[in-house]
Each structure stands twice: as structure tokens, then as C-alpha cells.
Short mmCIF file of C-alpha atoms in Angstrom, two decimals:
data_model
loop_
_atom_site.label_atom_id
_atom_site.label_comp_id
_atom_site.label_asym_id
_atom_site.label_seq_id
_atom_site.Cartn_x
_atom_site.Cartn_y
_atom_site.Cartn_z
CA MET A 8 1.90 3.52 -17.25
CA PRO A 9 0.55 -0.10 -17.09
CA ASP A 10 -3.17 0.05 -16.27
CA ALA A 11 -3.15 -3.05 -14.07
CA ARG A 12 -1.55 -6.34 -12.75
CA VAL A 13 -3.61 -9.36 -13.26
CA ASN A 14 -3.21 -12.80 -11.65
CA VAL A 15 -5.01 -16.11 -12.43
CA PRO A 16 -3.94 -19.63 -11.82
CA ASP A 17 -1.90 -21.45 -14.53
CA ARG A 18 -4.11 -24.45 -15.01
CA ILE A 19 -7.63 -24.37 -13.92
CA PRO A 20 -9.84 -27.45 -13.38
CA ARG A 21 -13.05 -27.23 -15.41
CA GLY A 22 -16.16 -26.51 -13.48
CA LYS A 23 -14.30 -25.35 -10.38
CA PRO A 24 -14.16 -21.79 -9.08
CA PHE A 25 -10.85 -20.20 -9.80
CA GLU A 26 -9.20 -17.04 -7.98
CA VAL A 27 -8.87 -13.80 -9.97
CA ARG A 28 -6.61 -11.04 -8.68
CA ILE A 29 -6.33 -7.57 -10.06
CA LEU A 30 -4.44 -4.42 -8.97
CA ILE A 31 -5.48 -1.32 -10.84
CA ARG A 32 -3.41 1.77 -11.13
CA HIS A 33 -5.80 4.55 -10.29
CA PRO A 34 -5.72 7.34 -7.57
CA MET A 35 -9.29 6.93 -6.55
CA GLU A 36 -9.34 10.63 -5.73
CA THR A 37 -11.86 11.28 -2.97
CA GLY A 38 -12.59 14.93 -3.51
CA TYR A 39 -11.85 15.70 0.00
CA ARG A 40 -8.03 16.32 -0.45
CA LEU A 41 -6.68 19.79 -0.81
CA ASP A 42 -3.79 20.71 -3.06
CA GLU A 43 -0.81 22.76 -2.11
CA VAL A 44 -2.63 25.98 -2.29
CA GLY A 45 -5.66 24.80 -0.50
CA LYS A 46 -7.89 24.08 -3.41
CA PRO A 47 -9.99 20.73 -3.25
CA ILE A 48 -8.71 18.23 -5.78
CA PRO A 49 -11.83 17.12 -7.70
CA ARG A 50 -13.15 13.61 -7.01
CA ASN A 51 -12.10 10.95 -9.55
CA VAL A 52 -12.80 7.48 -8.71
CA ILE A 53 -13.47 4.14 -10.61
CA ARG A 54 -17.03 3.77 -10.66
CA THR A 55 -17.82 0.57 -12.58
CA PHE A 56 -15.67 -2.53 -13.05
CA THR A 57 -16.60 -5.54 -15.07
CA CYS A 58 -14.96 -8.88 -15.63
CA ARG A 59 -16.03 -10.65 -18.81
CA TYR A 60 -15.41 -14.41 -19.45
CA ASP A 61 -15.44 -14.90 -23.23
CA GLY A 62 -17.78 -11.97 -23.47
CA GLU A 63 -20.09 -12.80 -20.61
CA ILE A 64 -20.02 -10.79 -17.43
CA ALA A 65 -18.75 -13.14 -14.66
CA PHE A 66 -18.25 -10.48 -12.03
CA SER A 67 -18.77 -6.80 -11.62
CA ALA A 68 -18.35 -4.12 -9.07
CA ARG A 69 -19.60 -0.59 -8.34
CA LEU A 70 -16.88 1.35 -6.42
CA SER A 71 -16.58 4.64 -4.59
CA SER A 72 -14.02 6.79 -2.83
CA GLY A 73 -14.41 4.31 0.03
CA ILE A 74 -12.10 1.97 -1.88
CA ALA A 75 -8.39 2.66 -1.40
CA ALA A 76 -6.13 4.07 -4.10
CA ASN A 77 -4.82 1.67 -6.58
CA PRO A 78 -7.72 -0.65 -5.89
CA TYR A 79 -7.10 -4.29 -5.27
CA LEU A 80 -9.80 -6.84 -6.05
CA ARG A 81 -9.65 -10.63 -5.47
CA PHE A 82 -12.79 -12.69 -6.48
CA PHE A 83 -13.77 -16.13 -7.95
CA VAL A 84 -15.05 -17.10 -11.32
CA THR A 85 -16.29 -20.52 -12.38
CA ALA A 86 -14.07 -22.12 -14.89
CA ARG A 87 -15.80 -23.24 -18.21
CA GLU A 88 -13.62 -23.34 -21.36
CA SER A 89 -10.22 -22.02 -21.96
CA GLY A 90 -10.65 -18.36 -23.09
CA LEU A 91 -10.16 -14.81 -22.34
CA LEU A 92 -11.04 -12.90 -19.23
CA ALA A 93 -11.47 -9.18 -20.11
CA PHE A 94 -11.59 -6.47 -17.57
CA GLU A 95 -12.93 -3.03 -17.90
CA TRP A 96 -13.22 -0.10 -15.81
CA GLN A 97 -14.52 3.51 -15.96
CA ASP A 98 -13.90 6.47 -13.70
CA ASP A 99 -15.65 9.75 -13.05
CA GLY A 100 -13.63 11.37 -15.80
CA GLY A 101 -15.10 8.92 -18.26
CA VAL A 102 -11.83 7.40 -18.68
CA HIS A 103 -11.80 3.71 -19.67
CA GLY A 104 -9.18 1.30 -18.52
CA SER A 105 -8.79 -2.37 -19.54
CA ASP A 106 -6.64 -5.41 -19.36
CA SER A 107 -7.17 -9.11 -20.10
CA VAL A 108 -5.68 -12.56 -19.39
CA ALA A 109 -5.96 -15.83 -21.03
CA VAL A 110 -7.24 -18.64 -18.88
CA THR A 111 -6.24 -22.32 -19.40
CA VAL A 112 -8.95 -24.76 -18.18
CA VAL A 113 -8.12 -28.33 -18.00
CA MET B 13 -27.91 10.93 12.14
CA THR B 14 -26.74 8.34 14.64
CA MET B 15 -28.50 7.99 18.16
CA PRO B 16 -26.33 9.11 21.07
CA ASP B 17 -24.67 6.07 22.68
CA SER B 18 -26.75 6.12 25.94
CA ARG B 19 -29.96 6.11 24.08
CA ARG B 20 -28.65 3.38 21.65
CA LEU B 21 -27.57 1.19 24.73
CA ARG B 22 -31.05 1.55 26.32
CA THR B 23 -32.88 0.65 23.26
CA ARG B 24 -30.63 -2.33 22.55
CA ARG B 25 -31.07 -3.54 26.10
CA ARG B 26 -34.81 -3.35 25.93
CA LEU B 27 -34.83 -5.24 22.67
CA LEU B 28 -32.65 -7.87 24.08
CA GLN B 29 -34.81 -8.20 27.10
CA ALA B 30 -37.88 -8.50 24.99
CA GLY B 31 -35.94 -11.04 22.90
CA GLY B 32 -34.93 -13.04 25.85
CA ALA B 33 -38.51 -12.93 27.40
CA LEU B 34 -39.80 -14.38 24.11
CA SER B 35 -36.90 -16.74 23.45
CA ILE B 36 -39.37 -19.71 23.31
CA VAL B 37 -40.66 -18.14 19.90
CA PRO B 38 -37.53 -18.12 17.75
CA TRP B 39 -38.88 -16.23 14.82
CA LEU B 40 -38.99 -13.16 17.01
CA ARG B 41 -35.02 -13.28 17.02
CA VAL B 42 -35.17 -11.33 13.88
CA GLY B 43 -35.94 -8.30 15.91
CA ALA B 44 -32.85 -8.53 17.91
CA ALA B 45 -30.71 -8.94 14.69
CA ALA B 46 -31.96 -5.62 13.41
CA ALA B 47 -30.88 -3.77 16.56
CA ASP B 48 -27.30 -4.84 15.77
CA LEU B 49 -27.15 -2.91 12.66
CA PRO B 50 -25.74 0.68 12.80
CA ASP B 51 -27.96 3.50 11.96
CA ILE B 52 -26.97 4.30 8.42
CA PRO B 53 -29.46 6.28 6.37
CA ALA B 54 -28.17 4.86 3.14
CA LEU B 55 -28.50 1.39 4.52
CA SER B 56 -32.05 1.95 5.78
CA ALA B 57 -32.99 3.28 2.39
CA PHE B 58 -31.56 0.20 0.76
CA LEU B 59 -33.14 -2.11 3.20
CA ALA B 60 -36.66 -0.38 2.75
CA GLY B 61 -38.11 -2.00 5.82
CA ARG B 62 -36.57 -5.39 5.07
CA THR B 63 -34.65 -6.97 7.85
CA PRO B 64 -31.53 -9.08 6.91
CA ARG B 65 -30.58 -12.12 8.76
CA SER B 66 -27.25 -11.80 10.55
CA GLU B 67 -25.89 -15.14 9.42
CA ARG B 68 -23.98 -16.71 6.54
CA VAL B 69 -21.93 -13.59 5.65
CA ARG B 70 -18.54 -13.24 7.21
CA LEU B 71 -17.15 -9.76 6.95
CA LEU B 72 -13.40 -9.83 7.92
CA LEU B 73 -11.69 -6.57 8.76
CA PRO B 74 -8.71 -5.89 11.07
CA GLN B 75 -9.84 -4.86 14.62
CA LEU B 76 -7.19 -2.11 14.57
CA ALA B 77 -6.25 -0.60 11.16
CA ASP B 78 -2.69 0.06 10.35
CA ASN B 79 -3.68 2.97 8.27
CA GLY B 80 -7.22 4.19 7.31
CA GLN B 81 -6.00 4.75 3.73
CA ALA B 82 -5.98 0.98 2.95
CA VAL B 83 -7.75 -1.45 5.21
CA PRO B 84 -7.95 -4.95 3.86
CA MET B 85 -11.26 -6.33 3.66
CA LYS B 86 -12.71 -9.82 2.80
CA VAL B 87 -16.31 -10.81 2.71
CA VAL B 88 -17.31 -14.50 2.38
CA ILE B 89 -20.53 -16.32 2.10
CA ASP B 90 -19.83 -19.93 2.95
CA GLY B 91 -21.31 -22.58 0.78
CA PRO B 92 -22.43 -25.09 0.01
CA PHE B 93 -25.02 -23.28 -2.10
CA ALA B 94 -28.39 -25.26 -2.56
CA PRO B 95 -29.69 -25.13 -6.18
CA GLY B 96 -32.09 -22.24 -6.51
CA PRO B 97 -31.56 -18.79 -5.30
CA HIS B 98 -27.91 -17.65 -5.72
CA VAL B 99 -26.03 -14.57 -4.23
CA SER B 100 -26.73 -11.87 -6.54
CA ALA B 101 -24.93 -8.87 -4.79
CA ILE B 102 -22.93 -7.93 -1.81
CA HIS B 103 -23.40 -4.31 -0.67
CA LEU B 104 -20.97 -2.68 1.77
CA PHE B 105 -21.95 0.20 3.85
CA SER B 106 -19.84 2.63 6.00
CA GLU B 107 -21.02 4.14 9.32
CA THR B 108 -19.17 7.40 9.26
CA ASN B 109 -17.44 7.74 5.82
CA PRO B 110 -18.72 10.94 4.02
CA VAL B 111 -19.79 8.36 1.33
CA PRO B 112 -21.79 5.56 3.06
CA GLU B 113 -22.19 3.21 0.03
CA MET B 114 -18.80 1.91 -0.32
CA ALA B 115 -19.12 -0.76 -2.95
CA VAL B 116 -21.40 -3.36 -4.50
CA PHE B 117 -19.96 -6.58 -5.84
CA GLU B 118 -22.30 -8.23 -8.35
CA PHE B 119 -22.61 -11.80 -9.40
CA PRO B 120 -24.68 -12.45 -12.42
CA GLY B 121 -24.82 -16.18 -11.97
CA PRO B 122 -24.13 -18.74 -9.36
CA VAL B 123 -20.52 -19.14 -8.23
CA GLU B 124 -19.43 -22.14 -5.94
CA ARG B 125 -17.18 -19.69 -4.01
CA ILE B 126 -18.44 -16.29 -2.99
CA GLU B 127 -15.34 -14.55 -1.67
CA VAL B 128 -14.26 -10.84 -2.39
CA GLU B 129 -11.24 -9.04 -1.17
CA SER B 130 -10.37 -5.50 -1.50
CA ARG B 131 -8.83 -2.60 0.37
CA LEU B 132 -11.18 0.03 2.05
CA ARG B 133 -10.66 3.74 2.86
CA LEU B 134 -11.93 4.55 6.29
CA ALA B 135 -12.16 8.05 7.59
CA ASN B 136 -12.20 7.05 11.35
CA THR B 137 -13.06 4.35 13.84
CA GLN B 138 -16.43 2.95 12.76
CA ARG B 139 -18.66 -0.13 11.84
CA ILE B 140 -18.87 -1.45 8.41
CA VAL B 141 -21.99 -3.41 7.18
CA ALA B 142 -22.02 -6.08 4.54
CA VAL B 143 -25.53 -6.98 3.00
CA ALA B 144 -25.78 -9.91 0.67
CA ALA B 145 -28.82 -9.96 -1.53
CA MET B 146 -30.04 -13.50 -2.80
CA SER B 147 -31.57 -13.75 -6.20
CA ASP B 148 -34.93 -14.31 -4.49
CA GLY B 149 -34.66 -11.19 -2.57
CA THR B 150 -33.55 -12.73 0.90
CA LEU B 151 -31.03 -10.67 2.74
CA TYR B 152 -28.22 -11.59 4.90
CA SER B 153 -25.78 -9.20 6.82
CA ALA B 154 -22.77 -8.86 9.02
CA VAL B 155 -21.08 -6.01 10.89
CA ALA B 156 -17.62 -5.46 11.74
CA GLU B 157 -15.84 -2.68 13.85
CA VAL B 158 -12.53 -1.17 12.91
CA ILE B 159 -10.52 1.20 15.05
CA VAL B 160 -8.72 3.72 12.92
CA THR B 161 -6.02 5.93 14.61
CA LEU B 162 -4.09 9.07 13.37
CA ALA B 163 -0.43 8.91 12.19
CA GLY B 164 2.10 10.47 14.43
CA CYS B 165 3.71 12.85 12.14
CA LEU B 166 2.07 15.22 9.64
CA ASP B 167 3.43 14.68 6.08
CA GLY B 168 3.32 17.87 4.14
CA THR B 169 5.26 16.57 1.15
CA MET C 11 57.42 -4.29 23.18
CA LEU C 12 56.73 -2.45 19.90
CA ARG C 13 54.55 -5.33 18.62
CA ALA C 14 52.54 -5.21 21.88
CA LEU C 15 52.11 -1.40 21.45
CA VAL C 16 51.07 -1.84 17.88
CA CYS C 17 48.48 -4.56 18.89
CA ALA C 18 47.21 -2.25 21.64
CA VAL C 19 46.92 0.54 19.16
CA SER C 20 45.11 -1.56 16.56
CA ILE C 21 42.68 -2.93 19.20
CA CYS C 22 41.87 0.59 20.25
CA ALA C 23 41.26 1.65 16.76
CA ALA C 24 39.01 -1.50 16.17
CA VAL C 25 37.10 -0.60 19.20
CA ALA C 26 36.84 3.07 18.17
CA GLY C 27 35.59 1.88 14.66
CA ALA C 28 33.02 -0.40 16.42
CA GLN C 29 31.88 2.53 18.71
CA GLU C 30 31.10 4.57 15.48
CA ARG C 31 27.91 2.55 15.15
CA VAL C 32 25.21 3.72 17.68
CA LEU C 33 23.04 0.82 16.45
CA PRO C 34 25.27 -2.25 16.10
CA LEU C 35 24.88 -4.44 12.98
CA SER C 36 23.19 -7.24 15.00
CA ALA C 37 20.42 -4.89 16.29
CA LEU C 38 19.44 -3.53 12.86
CA ARG C 39 15.74 -4.10 11.92
CA SER C 40 13.99 -2.97 8.73
CA GLY C 41 11.14 -0.57 8.76
CA ILE C 42 8.78 -3.40 7.83
CA ALA C 43 9.42 -4.93 11.31
CA PHE C 44 7.67 -1.75 12.74
CA ALA C 45 4.72 -1.88 10.47
CA GLY C 46 1.42 -3.56 11.23
CA PRO C 47 0.42 -7.06 9.91
CA ASP C 48 -1.67 -5.52 7.11
CA VAL C 49 1.16 -3.53 5.77
CA ARG C 50 3.50 -6.58 6.01
CA ALA C 51 1.07 -8.64 4.16
CA MET C 52 0.63 -6.05 1.46
CA GLN C 53 4.42 -5.76 0.98
CA SER C 54 5.00 -9.44 0.75
CA ASP C 55 2.20 -10.29 -1.69
CA ASP C 56 3.50 -9.38 -5.13
CA THR C 57 -0.02 -9.59 -6.58
CA SER C 58 -1.30 -6.89 -4.38
CA ASN C 59 1.65 -4.61 -3.68
CA PRO C 60 0.86 -1.38 -5.24
CA GLY C 61 4.54 -0.58 -5.74
CA LEU C 62 4.82 -3.17 -8.22
CA LEU C 63 2.72 -1.00 -10.83
CA TRP C 64 5.64 1.45 -10.71
CA VAL C 65 8.17 -1.26 -11.08
CA GLU C 66 6.22 -2.45 -14.05
CA ASN C 67 6.14 0.95 -15.46
CA GLY C 68 9.97 1.18 -14.79
CA GLN C 69 10.35 -1.93 -16.98
CA LYS C 70 8.62 -0.23 -19.82
CA LEU C 71 10.84 2.76 -19.45
CA TRP C 72 13.84 0.62 -19.37
CA HIS C 73 13.10 -0.44 -22.97
CA ALA C 74 11.85 2.94 -24.11
CA ARG C 75 14.13 4.84 -26.53
CA ALA C 76 14.97 8.45 -25.45
CA GLY C 77 17.09 11.44 -26.15
CA ALA C 78 19.24 12.46 -29.11
CA ALA C 79 20.94 9.32 -28.97
CA ASP C 80 17.65 7.51 -29.49
CA SER C 81 18.64 4.73 -27.22
CA SER C 82 17.06 2.89 -24.48
CA CYS C 83 18.72 1.58 -21.23
CA ALA C 84 18.43 -1.94 -22.78
CA SER C 85 20.50 -0.79 -25.71
CA CYS C 86 23.60 -0.54 -23.52
CA HIS C 87 22.61 -2.63 -20.43
CA GLY C 88 20.58 -5.41 -22.02
CA ASP C 89 18.28 -7.26 -19.57
CA ALA C 90 18.16 -5.51 -16.25
CA ARG C 91 17.34 -8.67 -14.42
CA ALA C 92 20.80 -10.03 -15.29
CA THR C 93 22.89 -6.83 -15.71
CA LYS C 94 21.41 -4.71 -12.93
CA ARG C 95 21.13 -7.31 -10.14
CA GLY C 96 23.30 -5.74 -7.16
CA VAL C 97 23.68 -2.33 -8.61
CA ALA C 98 21.59 -0.76 -6.07
CA THR C 99 23.54 -2.21 -3.07
CA PRO C 100 26.63 0.18 -3.27
CA HIS C 101 24.53 3.03 -3.80
CA PRO C 102 24.71 6.10 -2.80
CA ARG C 103 28.15 6.13 -4.47
CA HIS C 104 30.75 8.67 -5.40
CA ASP C 105 30.79 9.63 -8.98
CA ALA C 106 34.31 10.25 -10.33
CA ALA C 107 33.27 12.64 -13.20
CA THR C 108 31.30 15.10 -11.13
CA GLY C 109 33.00 14.57 -7.63
CA GLU C 110 29.43 14.24 -6.29
CA VAL C 111 27.87 11.46 -4.41
CA PHE C 112 25.04 9.87 -6.55
CA ASP C 113 22.05 8.03 -5.19
CA LEU C 114 20.45 5.80 -7.74
CA GLU C 115 18.01 8.58 -8.91
CA ALA C 116 21.15 10.74 -9.67
CA ARG C 117 22.79 7.84 -11.30
CA ILE C 118 20.07 7.17 -13.72
CA ASN C 119 19.66 10.90 -14.52
CA ALA C 120 23.42 11.10 -15.19
CA CYS C 121 23.14 8.25 -17.70
CA ARG C 122 20.13 9.93 -19.39
CA VAL C 123 22.18 13.09 -19.79
CA ARG C 124 25.59 11.58 -20.82
CA ARG C 125 24.62 8.55 -22.77
CA GLN C 126 21.12 9.00 -24.07
CA GLN C 127 21.58 12.70 -24.56
CA ALA C 128 18.09 13.10 -22.93
CA SER C 129 17.09 15.76 -20.34
CA PRO C 130 17.13 14.56 -16.75
CA TRP C 131 13.91 13.68 -15.05
CA ALA C 132 12.71 15.76 -12.22
CA ARG C 133 13.04 14.19 -8.68
CA GLU C 134 9.76 12.60 -7.73
CA SER C 135 8.53 12.49 -11.39
CA GLU C 136 6.69 9.30 -12.04
CA ASP C 137 9.24 8.39 -14.70
CA LEU C 138 12.12 8.72 -12.31
CA LEU C 139 10.39 6.95 -9.59
CA SER C 140 9.38 4.08 -11.77
CA LEU C 141 12.76 3.51 -13.29
CA THR C 142 14.49 3.85 -9.88
CA ALA C 143 12.07 1.37 -8.49
CA TYR C 144 12.60 -1.03 -11.35
CA VAL C 145 16.43 -0.84 -10.91
CA ALA C 146 16.37 -1.15 -7.21
CA TYR C 147 13.87 -4.02 -7.45
CA GLN C 148 16.70 -6.03 -9.30
CA SER C 149 18.59 -5.93 -6.01
CA ARG C 150 15.61 -6.98 -3.90
CA GLY C 151 16.89 -9.27 -1.10
CA LEU C 152 20.54 -8.23 -1.54
CA PRO C 153 22.18 -6.60 1.47
CA LEU C 154 23.19 -2.84 1.44
CA ALA C 155 27.01 -2.37 1.15
CA VAL C 156 28.08 1.27 0.49
CA THR C 157 31.68 2.41 0.68
CA ILE C 158 32.38 5.45 2.79
CA ASP C 159 36.22 5.46 2.41
CA GLY C 160 38.23 7.76 0.01
CA PRO C 161 36.15 10.35 -1.84
CA ALA C 162 32.96 9.48 -0.31
CA ARG C 163 34.30 10.06 3.24
CA ALA C 164 33.51 13.90 3.36
CA ALA C 165 29.95 13.34 2.16
CA PHE C 166 29.50 10.63 4.72
CA GLU C 167 30.84 12.76 7.70
CA ARG C 168 28.42 15.71 6.46
CA GLY C 169 25.54 13.22 6.46
CA ARG C 170 26.50 11.89 9.99
CA ALA C 171 26.63 15.56 11.32
CA TYR C 172 23.16 16.32 9.70
CA TYR C 173 21.72 13.13 11.29
CA SER C 174 23.07 14.02 14.76
CA GLN C 175 22.30 17.72 14.67
CA ARG C 176 18.99 19.12 16.13
CA HIS C 177 16.70 20.66 13.43
CA GLY C 178 13.65 22.76 13.20
CA GLN C 179 11.00 24.20 15.67
CA MET C 180 10.99 20.97 17.56
CA ASN C 181 14.62 20.97 17.85
CA LEU C 182 15.04 17.28 17.16
CA ALA C 183 17.80 15.29 15.58
CA CYS C 184 17.16 12.17 13.62
CA ALA C 185 19.13 10.30 16.39
CA HIS C 186 16.56 11.36 18.95
CA CYS C 187 13.78 9.20 17.35
CA HIS C 188 15.70 6.60 15.34
CA ASP C 189 18.48 5.85 17.59
CA GLN C 190 17.20 6.53 21.10
CA ASN C 191 13.39 5.86 20.79
CA TRP C 192 13.05 3.38 18.04
CA GLY C 193 10.19 0.81 18.90
CA LYS C 194 8.40 3.26 20.95
CA ARG C 195 4.98 4.81 19.89
CA LEU C 196 4.55 8.29 18.47
CA LEU C 197 0.80 8.74 18.53
CA ALA C 198 -0.43 5.83 16.50
CA GLU C 199 2.84 4.86 14.87
CA ASN C 200 5.71 2.67 15.82
CA ILE C 201 9.04 4.53 15.50
CA SER C 202 11.14 2.73 13.20
CA GLN C 203 15.12 2.68 13.08
CA GLY C 204 14.92 4.99 10.04
CA HIS C 205 16.84 2.76 7.53
CA GLY C 206 15.09 3.49 4.12
CA THR C 207 15.90 0.04 2.66
CA ALA C 208 12.52 -0.21 1.01
CA PHE C 209 12.73 2.96 -1.14
CA PRO C 210 11.31 4.03 -3.55
CA ALA C 211 8.35 2.74 -1.55
CA TYR C 212 4.52 2.80 -1.65
CA ARG C 213 3.59 4.99 1.21
CA LEU C 214 -0.03 4.68 2.05
CA GLU C 215 -0.22 8.23 3.15
CA TRP C 216 0.98 9.34 -0.32
CA GLN C 217 -1.26 6.87 -2.00
CA GLY C 218 1.67 6.37 -4.39
CA VAL C 219 5.44 5.70 -4.60
CA GLY C 220 7.98 8.19 -3.42
CA SER C 221 11.66 8.31 -2.91
CA LEU C 222 13.77 8.04 0.21
CA GLN C 223 14.53 11.82 -0.15
CA ARG C 224 10.80 12.54 0.01
CA ARG C 225 10.40 10.37 3.06
CA ILE C 226 13.23 12.30 4.76
CA ARG C 227 11.68 15.66 3.82
CA ALA C 228 8.33 14.39 5.36
CA CYS C 229 10.22 13.84 8.53
CA LEU C 230 11.71 17.28 8.34
CA PHE C 231 8.28 18.64 7.87
CA GLY C 232 7.00 16.69 10.87
CA ILE C 233 9.71 18.36 13.07
CA ARG C 234 8.92 21.72 11.52
CA ALA C 235 12.45 21.96 10.06
CA GLU C 236 13.60 23.68 6.84
CA MET C 237 13.37 21.06 3.99
CA PRO C 238 16.22 21.07 1.56
CA PRO C 239 14.78 20.81 -2.08
CA PRO C 240 14.67 17.28 -3.67
CA GLY C 241 18.22 16.39 -4.90
CA ALA C 242 19.92 18.76 -2.53
CA PRO C 243 23.46 17.53 -1.55
CA GLU C 244 22.37 17.48 2.27
CA LEU C 245 19.78 14.97 1.40
CA THR C 246 22.20 12.80 -0.56
CA ASP C 247 24.97 13.01 2.03
CA LEU C 248 22.24 11.92 4.64
CA GLU C 249 21.13 9.00 2.30
CA LEU C 250 24.88 7.82 2.25
CA PHE C 251 25.08 7.95 5.98
CA LEU C 252 21.77 6.09 6.34
CA ALA C 253 22.90 3.36 3.87
CA TRP C 254 26.19 2.84 5.88
CA ARG C 255 24.01 2.75 9.08
CA ALA C 256 21.83 0.08 7.49
CA GLN C 257 24.71 -2.00 6.03
CA GLY C 258 23.76 -5.60 5.67
CA LEU C 259 19.96 -5.06 5.61
CA PRO C 260 18.42 -6.31 2.51
CA ILE C 261 16.91 -4.03 -0.10
CA GLU C 262 12.96 -4.45 0.01
CA THR C 263 12.09 -2.20 -3.05
CA PRO C 264 9.17 -1.77 -3.57
CA GLY C 265 8.24 -1.58 0.14
CA VAL C 266 4.81 -0.64 1.47
CA ARG C 267 4.76 1.75 4.43
#
């Protein structure tokens, strides 16, 4: 199952903020739902999310069950050089997810 | 624990009256801003006695949510940003969700455009509070109310 | 005189045919028209439509080798974007080999069994949902056009009967809500016309993608009626009737509801 869908503009002007959009596959299980036999489904949400631009954190988020399933994040990062945006996230189960996208700065 | 509505109204009215009487002294307006924040223990704990200014932050949420499972949220802090203190984090608090601290968005350095979108899960009709913290400790806040209704048919599948 | 009689009979037949549709073609509206602005925005934005996560997974599965034949969908069908465009619009469709009516899920499973010599995927499994969503997505924007003549006729008539029959504790027929009361409020929801053109769809209540059969079963649950198991012929018959009823509406998979 692909972890995420990432979207950045094709050609980004240097020094300007550019839009980053990421849609992550994750149930963000609240811990308040019951299964078919009435047992609570344990909480499992993405807790930490970081966006690194050539290794340096450009944006991060701490999330909770108050964020909808299959979370969507849209934020802005200042363009420096062409490079790699690397995304990482970790959930309550300790499972790591990641994705990356190359950015072309002109 | 939230105050009953009638008591909240009276307190708000008294504060506004006080604010109106002292309107020639603008620095006391900060008191009126504090009365607009919903009473959320986690928010009070975070503020630790500080009073955020209810300006600069725009918290955009639908007035009526299509579905409490995914409510689109946008929080914006309009520029331009003067050199110096930058927005370091935006905190989101829920008035009635079982987990009041919804999210924190963190900015390690200055960004010309502070705009974050996501989708929230809301248990019921409530107010959401966004608090922006600057790198020098200044706090700004915004409040938005969302009406969340129940679906018509139960889905047991 | 005979010519006039033939004309009269054919006019009557045409009128009778037109009367078969409770909802005339010109009055058809997709479920998205009854959804709120946020749901509409979510469906129309490919960067934030969660259903596309399943479509992407379907693309991976399209290229994955499976079964004793160790072949993938791509081995026979090549690039789905070219070869599968328009394949969803005539489904559900009669399958000559089995004599059954196949929806897209059943068609995919039949291929898995016959060609890839792999075991069929369970209904509502993530794999089947993903691949069905991927294949249906290739027909996004194209109008539904099923055939109800010939061998499909019996299934169509069964489906129409099921749709018009009262079911469950609440003693309601699909027609009561979706033909007679569409557009009105049911608590906090707008009743749609019940077309199902966006399935497999990401339903917020499910927090995931599900099939049209799952959505139909949810409706039956809502009216406290017995729910046929996933893949049951009653559900496929009903899907065929619904597809005929929605003729001309474009496929929207993956929808958001």
C-alpha cells in the first residue's frame, strides 16, 4: 500500500515560499471505536510528522486523534536550492512511514 | 469543566461593560479578548496565565460541518513579517473533543507564508481555538465555532 | 390503415418504455450534488481526495504478478490507462461463461481465477477495492451505459423488483427515499437519488474506501432489513438495475461521500 501522495509545484522560484501537500494513508484510529463484538479498537494515530529539506527540518507537526483519518497536510516551505524534501512520520505503534519528493528551484 | 451558559453570558456581559467603561484606556482591551476564549483546561494550562491577543491569526472552519469525521481547517497568519520574532508554532485546541490538544504545527525558522491546512475530527458542535506562539513568546489567538450534526442513517457495515 | 395501426402501437410501446423510468434521464443528478461543499471540494481535489490512495494501490496491484500463471493484469492488458478506459461503463454485465451478471469486482475476480490461476479476493478486501477503484478510475468522466436486453434481462427485472419492494422493520423500499423523497432532509443528510456512480468510494463514515454493495448493505442496515452477504446475486441484480437507472451519469470513482 503506498504510504502517501505528495504534491509540490514543478518549478519553484528561489527564495519564495512554495506549497507542499501531502496525503498520508493512515487510519488515525481514535481508540473510541468499537469492533463488531463491542471491543474497543486500540488508539493508533500518527504522533509526529517532519518535513526535512535537504536534511534540515522545514516544518513539523504533532498530531492526535483530532486529525481526520488519512490525514492531509498543506503547508509552505521557503525555497532555497534544488534538493530533496523528505517526509517522515511515526504512529502510536512505533511504525514509521516516509516519502520524499525532489524539488526544482529556479 | 465549562461554565453553564447563563453564567458565562453574565461574566462576558460584565467584562464587556467594564471594557466599554474603560474604552479610553486601550491597553485594558486585552481583558475583553481573554473572555472570548472558551474554557478549556488544556488551553489554560498551555497559556499558564498569559493572555493571547485575538488578532493576526485567521482560523477558517466551515460554520456547518458536512461530516464531523473530516472537517477542513485552514489557519493563516497574514504577513508581512517584520525581521525579528517569527511564528514558531501554532497550537489547536478543541472545546469538547475527548482529546483537547488537537495538533501543533511547528516552524523551525521564519517562512514568508504561514498557512496550514488539514482536516479535523470533531465529536460535536464546538469551538476550536488556534494559538500562535512567536519566537519571542508573544501569543496570538483565534476562535471558530463549528456546528456538527449527526448522520441520518446508522451504518453498521 | 395497417400502417397507422403499426405507428400507434409503436408510439404506445415507446411511451411505455419511457414510462419505465421513474426518474427521467434529464432529472438525473449524481450523489455529489447532494453532498456539502466540503465533501465536493474533497472529491474534486486530486491531491487531497483520500480515495486516490486506494487507486494508487490499485495501480501497484495491476502490475503485480500473481497466481500459478505468475502473470499480472499488465501482462495481458498492458497499460490500463489506454486499454481499460471505458471498461467500467457497461458494468454490471452478463458473463457468458457462468451465465451470471458480473459487477467490476466479480469481473476482476473471474480474471484472477481463470487467467492468473490465483484465488479470488474477498469482497471488501483492500486488494479488491484498490484494483476495482483503479480500473473504474480509468473510466472517470465517462457515462454509464449498461445493457439490460437479452441474457441480462432477468437479472435486471429481479433488481427492479428488489428496488421497489418494501424491506425490513421500517418496511421501506429503495424507491420511497430515492425516487419519491430525494432532495429532502433525513436528519442531517440530504437524500440522494441513490445512483452509486462514484463507487468504490471513500466514505467519511467508513474512513476508508468501500464498494457500492457495501453502501447498499448500509442502507439495508439503516432500514433494519436483512442484508444479503457481499457478492450475493440480489446485490448484483440491484447494481445492474441501479446502473441502468443512472444511465448517462459519468463515473466519478473514486468519489468522496
